[in-house]
Amino acid sequence: MAESHDPDWRLAVDIGGTFTDFVLLDASCGRVVVDKTLTTPNAPLDAVRTGVLQLLAKAGVKPSDITAPIVHATTLITNALIEGKIGRAGLVATKGFGDTLLIRDEHRYDMYDLQIEFPAPPIPRDRTFEIDERASAEGSILLEPSGAALDQLTRQLRTANVEAVAICLLNSYVNPTNEQRVAAHLRRELNVPVCISSDISPQIREYPRMITTACNAATMPVIGPYLDDLQKWLAAEGFGGSVLMMLSNGGVVSADDAARAPIRLVESGPAAGALAGSWFAKRLGEDRLLCFDMGGTTAKACLIENGEPGLTNTFEVARAYRFKKGSGFPVSVPSVDLVEIGAGGGSMARVDQFGLLKVGPESAGADPGPVSYDNGGTITAVTDADVLLGLLDPASFLGGDMPLNASLADAATGKIASKLNLSTIDTAAGIHEVVDQNMAAAARMHGVEMGIDLRGVSLIAFGGAGPVHACGVADLLESDRVIFPVNASVLSAFGTLVSPVRIDLARSLPRLIDGIDTAERDALLDELRNEGRRVLSAAGVPDDDVVFRYGVDARYAGQGNEITIWVGEGEHWPATSEQVHDAFESEYKRIYGMTIPDVAIEGITWRLSASASTTVVEPDEQVKSATGPAAPRSHRPMVFGRGQDPVETPVYARSELGAGSTFSGPAVVEERETTSVIRPGWDVEVSTDGSLIATRVERNATNETGAA
Amino acid sequence: MTTEFDPVELEILWQSLISTVNEQARALQRAAFSPIVREAGDLANAVFDRRGRMVAQAVTGTPGHINSLAIGAAKMLEEYPLDSLEPGDVLITNDPYKTAGQLLDVTVLVPAWRDGVPIAFFGSTIHHTDVGGYGIGAGGRDVFEEGLWIPICKLMKKGERNEDVWKFILSNVRQPDHMAGDLHAQMASGQVGAQRLNMLCETHGLNDIEDLADEIINRSEAATRDNIRGLPSGRYDASAVLDLADGSVIDIVCSIAVDTDAGEITVDYEGTSEASPWGINVVKNYTHAYTTFTVRSVLSPEIPNNHGSLAPIKVVAPEGSIVNAIPPQPGTARHVVGMFLPNALLKALAQIKPQEAMAEGSGAVWTMQVNGNYPDGSPFITAMFTYAGGVGARASKPGLSACSYPTGVSAVPIEVVEASAPILFRQKSLRPESGGAGAQIGGLGQTIEFTVDTEKPWQLNAVTSRLKHAPEGLFGGEPGSAGGFTVNDEAVTTQARITLGPEDVVRLDLPGGGGYGAADQS
């Protein structure tokens, strides 16, 4: 390649459930090259090797040209927990509390369903061992574990032949000494990785802390060997850069740190997607942007506020019973705050006992897939409806590699139509509308949880089905702008390249904000800062480049749910008690619309975010300027609502759209992996990087009540 | 003029209504002070139409609250008819006999206005921390001793506090801050619902939700009646025995009549024990709540809970019996009887739908409250914390171990209890062998032991049950283990608050569930 400057190649890899995505970015000029291969679930490194080499060949780049760290997002941990393909871990608990994982929080997640089930814990009871020790809730050590008890524990774990150990002792969130003591002993005696709850999730509430630590230990034997093999292969190929892993909260850390706390990778892929959304939000100057990611089985919505996704400390993984909330493991690690529901291209339609149309959460998945895949599916799915409406072209699905069978979709939808006493095409329009409504409702709930009214928020659409449904969801959320980014299908991998190295640390120390012992708080923050420096240093960030940001989860004394407030940056805690007080009250008022006078404020969990100050690389992909008005490649009839006649609609090829060109909906824009549907009432302009920016020009009439 | 809805429109509107109350419930749980609300989810939210009929409820909380709210809201509107309300008014009550059966449960009703007309009501019932009086437990001798009775009245008038009402309430409770905060949270969540409903009407061109409510309620009622018509008609009798710490024994006797002509089920508690002198008497609403809940969980769990799906299930209970308390019979701990009712009902339902039923379980969650002094002499009082025993085995699955049923409440974490008071737990473990044997084994109970780190006497307010009569098995399954409630290995024999010393060890052995089917039939 003839370049006028020295290229500076950055590589990102994202292992997803179906595809592994690759992005190569030349930081010196902003050029981007992308590729994707099918994921190889049993040997994930295979897909990585194939894809990386394929991509390098495509870009004409040698492994040794890549000297910057390679950034890696992955769903390996989530999938390992969902499928139970985890390591043989052991668990150490306080004497009298070895059944904590079986007792959980005693909650029944579905009141009316007498048949509910819970997943088997990642570490079974017969590999859980109790040790006589105790710390009090105030943090004093009431009983140290004896040498004899430690020796017995060692023997038990050895006999159980464990590959990793989780230690979770009562009240260790306030005093980790006993956990550290037990861990030090086991590390000396056993040649397996050991993790402690006060490192992994040092927060009050024994069950979430223990399940998080257990999930962590059980996945250490999964991620460790994978990362070793990856690094060996990269070295053998002559790559220069180390490996950085994307965490659930959008931070990135060294491979070694990731291997110690794999549970922090549980939402790695979606976090990367949210970061890409953040990057777009900043670039487009949007204070608020809703990432809307719709795939085959689920849809996710994540709100970017002031350029950043929200964070949450609980995330439920591996829902075991009908995808129901509460049927999985409530892991407690910092994660990007997003909502996920069973709504995707594969979501199946049915008629319920009231004669009403339901869509999802059951999905036809990829196998057999929607009826039109002609792969044995018999129940109409969202993709089938989209085909019947004309939104998807059966002949050019996946660039024509996988033609769809519209007549099968028609027959299957006809069956549902007759039960509803509607026409087939109205039924297809109904399926499209119901799934849009489900997604909009989930997004609104996400807004409520964050204390934000989502009306008017701009959307950014990605995932295979996201661009098909984004305008419809936007209409329901009363949004006026939808962004269809370039490279939407590899957006998560892209997100890893545009984020600084970062880790978020937290520790619980419940104290009233007024009259707090600042020495006690500062000692805790000192420890967190040291850990932050160590982690960033391991990821290649010099000490001078580390920026610390401080926050606290606070509540009115007596409440049970905290809200996180961030109080500023610096080498020390930067806020007075009064400032914390004010910050809390203004955030509380924003969320709940009121404050409560004369009640003390209590800080529960203290937070430190350590990140690299260095500016990140800026992709600067440019498409050619349009030389004339956008020219459709073809037209076909499409239906945009129940009871409406088909409209002859222009079809554009994304690759043929030049920067600056404009057109109006209804229209669709086709590319290999997806189709962007521009509904009536929306105008589009192609931006300089090739993104489609759709703006609503009139209230859409298509979602109005169509009384039958 | 009646608006008609096609099957797509109705689905969208119905789901929107349910998600509106879900949002309301989420907002309430997040803002609540009462620990039992936020940690354990002890709350109910629902939306009512102009006729006071429950149209949709939040998918959360406890059956006792939700189905009691369903009736309670209508009674509040009887007292304050639509034309007596003005924009900005909010209604309140904790009248136990008209709502959920204990003074701690406070119901707030927020009208939603549209063009100057009240079109719907957003109701919430939550378990407050304290309403004065005896406090949590079964020791109050009548309702007046149990705490402050708030009659149905206006909490807000035209958007302003009804100051006299607030003064009365806040002067009569031990934690006025929490009470005020929780009332605010209830009102704020109702406002969230009202705003959302107005948007929904705007988007879909509705003036009110009366026609929509008719559709939802009529379809739910018709589907429920159809399900009942598919059952074998007849009378199905069953009974279960509940014993309490003081040795009292309560017989719950029920007869379920299936009328396939009318598509109705009538549950009659004739023969059930008389009211108790303890505060464990259940008001009719609460009996109705757990009865309809249990019947629907076997008959048609997938039909949303609303006025229509509840209507075909009738409940008859002799007045003045323990399942139909009248003023001033006390009832703060009525959950111990109310949550036990499914044990009898499921045995009758097992004769109708054996595959859907389950064996007897441990009954109500055991509730605890501790107060005393820190070593430095300053006083402490915990919020109520609860523990669950084993649930009965099911036709094709074992019983759930240490899991709440029939409520959906969570246990308060050990670490949260220890952080709130100088309590030290020695163990919280499953009770081995406590589940009844059978083709499917009953769920295990659990053992909990604790002490209090103090130098002064302290008090324990515990409500336990099933200490002698173990949960029975079903269809040849063996019984689970009965419970145990001891201090220093000696059985406690009262339901009242007890005073203990610094060295005393409390031990709770919660019952295990019964087995399903004979063991050799597997």
mmCIF file of N, CA, C and O in Angstrom, chain A residues 351 355 414-424 426-427 708, chain B residues 6-7:
data_model
loop_
_atom_site.group_PDB
_atom_site.id
_atom_site.type_symbol
_atom_site.label_atom_id
_atom_site.label_comp_id
_atom_site.label_asym_id
_atom_site.label_seq_id
_atom_site.Cartn_x
_atom_site.Cartn_y
_atom_site.Cartn_z
ATOM 1 N N VAL A 351 -50.853 -16.765 18.631
ATOM 2 C CA VAL A 351 -52.107 -16.175 19.092
ATOM 3 C C VAL A 351 -52.375 -16.741 20.476
ATOM 4 O O VAL A 351 -52.353 -17.952 20.664
ATOM 5 N N GLY A 355 -57.063 -14.606 21.941
ATOM 6 C CA GLY A 355 -57.159 -14.286 20.531
ATOM 7 C C GLY A 355 -56.319 -13.086 20.156
ATOM 8 O O GLY A 355 -56.574 -12.426 19.153
ATOM 9 N N GLY A 414 -50.185 -16.837 7.112
ATOM 10 C CA GLY A 414 -51.607 -17.001 6.804
ATOM 11 C C GLY A 414 -52.329 -17.781 7.891
ATOM 12 O O GLY A 414 -53.486 -17.496 8.227
ATOM 13 N N LYS A 415 -51.646 -18.768 8.484
ATOM 14 C CA LYS A 415 -52.269 -19.571 9.546
ATOM 15 C C LYS A 415 -52.608 -18.698 10.750
ATOM 16 O O LYS A 415 -53.666 -18.830 11.356
ATOM 17 N N ILE A 416 -51.672 -17.816 11.089
ATOM 18 C CA ILE A 416 -51.926 -16.924 12.228
ATOM 19 C C ILE A 416 -53.018 -15.916 11.865
ATOM 20 O O ILE A 416 -53.905 -15.616 12.660
ATOM 21 N N ALA A 417 -52.966 -15.446 10.618
ATOM 22 C CA ALA A 417 -53.940 -14.448 10.160
ATOM 23 C C ALA A 417 -55.362 -14.975 10.295
ATOM 24 O O ALA A 417 -56.269 -14.257 10.722
ATOM 25 N N SER A 418 -55.556 -16.257 9.963
ATOM 26 C CA SER A 418 -56.922 -16.780 10.017
ATOM 27 C C SER A 418 -57.415 -16.856 11.459
ATOM 28 O O SER A 418 -58.589 -16.650 11.729
ATOM 29 N N LYS A 419 -56.511 -17.132 12.405
ATOM 30 C CA LYS A 419 -56.924 -17.143 13.821
ATOM 31 C C LYS A 419 -57.282 -15.733 14.304
ATOM 32 O O LYS A 419 -58.112 -15.571 15.190
ATOM 33 N N LEU A 420 -56.621 -14.742 13.726
ATOM 34 C CA LEU A 420 -56.869 -13.361 14.159
ATOM 35 C C LEU A 420 -58.001 -12.717 13.385
ATOM 36 O O LEU A 420 -58.444 -11.624 13.714
ATOM 37 N N ASN A 421 -58.407 -13.417 12.318
ATOM 38 C CA ASN A 421 -59.416 -12.848 11.432
ATOM 39 C C ASN A 421 -58.904 -11.559 10.783
ATOM 40 O O ASN A 421 -59.622 -10.580 10.660
ATOM 41 N N LEU A 422 -57.644 -11.575 10.401
ATOM 42 C CA LEU A 422 -57.037 -10.442 9.699
ATOM 43 C C LEU A 422 -56.449 -10.961 8.390
ATOM 44 O O LEU A 422 -56.280 -12.169 8.211
ATOM 45 N N SER A 423 -56.107 -10.044 7.488
ATOM 46 C CA SER A 423 -55.427 -10.478 6.270
ATOM 47 C C SER A 423 -53.989 -10.845 6.613
ATOM 48 O O SER A 423 -53.464 -10.452 7.655
ATOM 49 N N THR A 424 -53.346 -11.605 5.731
ATOM 50 C CA THR A 424 -51.966 -12.018 5.974
ATOM 51 C C THR A 424 -51.048 -10.807 6.071
ATOM 52 O O THR A 424 -50.183 -10.729 6.946
ATOM 53 N N ASP A 426 -51.822 -7.719 6.897
ATOM 54 C CA ASP A 426 -52.074 -6.971 8.138
ATOM 55 C C ASP A 426 -51.477 -7.707 9.341
ATOM 56 O O ASP A 426 -51.028 -7.076 10.306
ATOM 57 N N THR A 427 -51.493 -9.028 9.276
ATOM 58 C CA THR A 427 -50.893 -9.808 10.355
ATOM 59 C C THR A 427 -49.381 -9.569 10.393
ATOM 60 O O THR A 427 -48.795 -9.359 11.461
ATOM 61 N N ALA A 708 -60.601 -1.331 14.098
ATOM 62 C CA ALA A 708 -61.057 -2.304 13.118
ATOM 63 C C ALA A 708 -62.560 -2.200 12.919
ATOM 64 O O ALA A 708 -63.267 -1.750 13.789
ATOM 65 N N ASP B 6 -58.894 -4.046 17.456
ATOM 66 C CA ASP B 6 -58.541 -5.282 16.767
ATOM 67 C C ASP B 6 -57.490 -6.023 17.605
ATOM 68 O O ASP B 6 -56.984 -5.486 18.584
ATOM 69 N N PRO B 7 -57.188 -7.298 17.242
ATOM 70 C CA PRO B 7 -56.334 -8.117 18.129
ATOM 71 C C PRO B 7 -54.915 -7.567 18.283
ATOM 72 O O PRO B 7 -54.233 -7.886 19.257
#
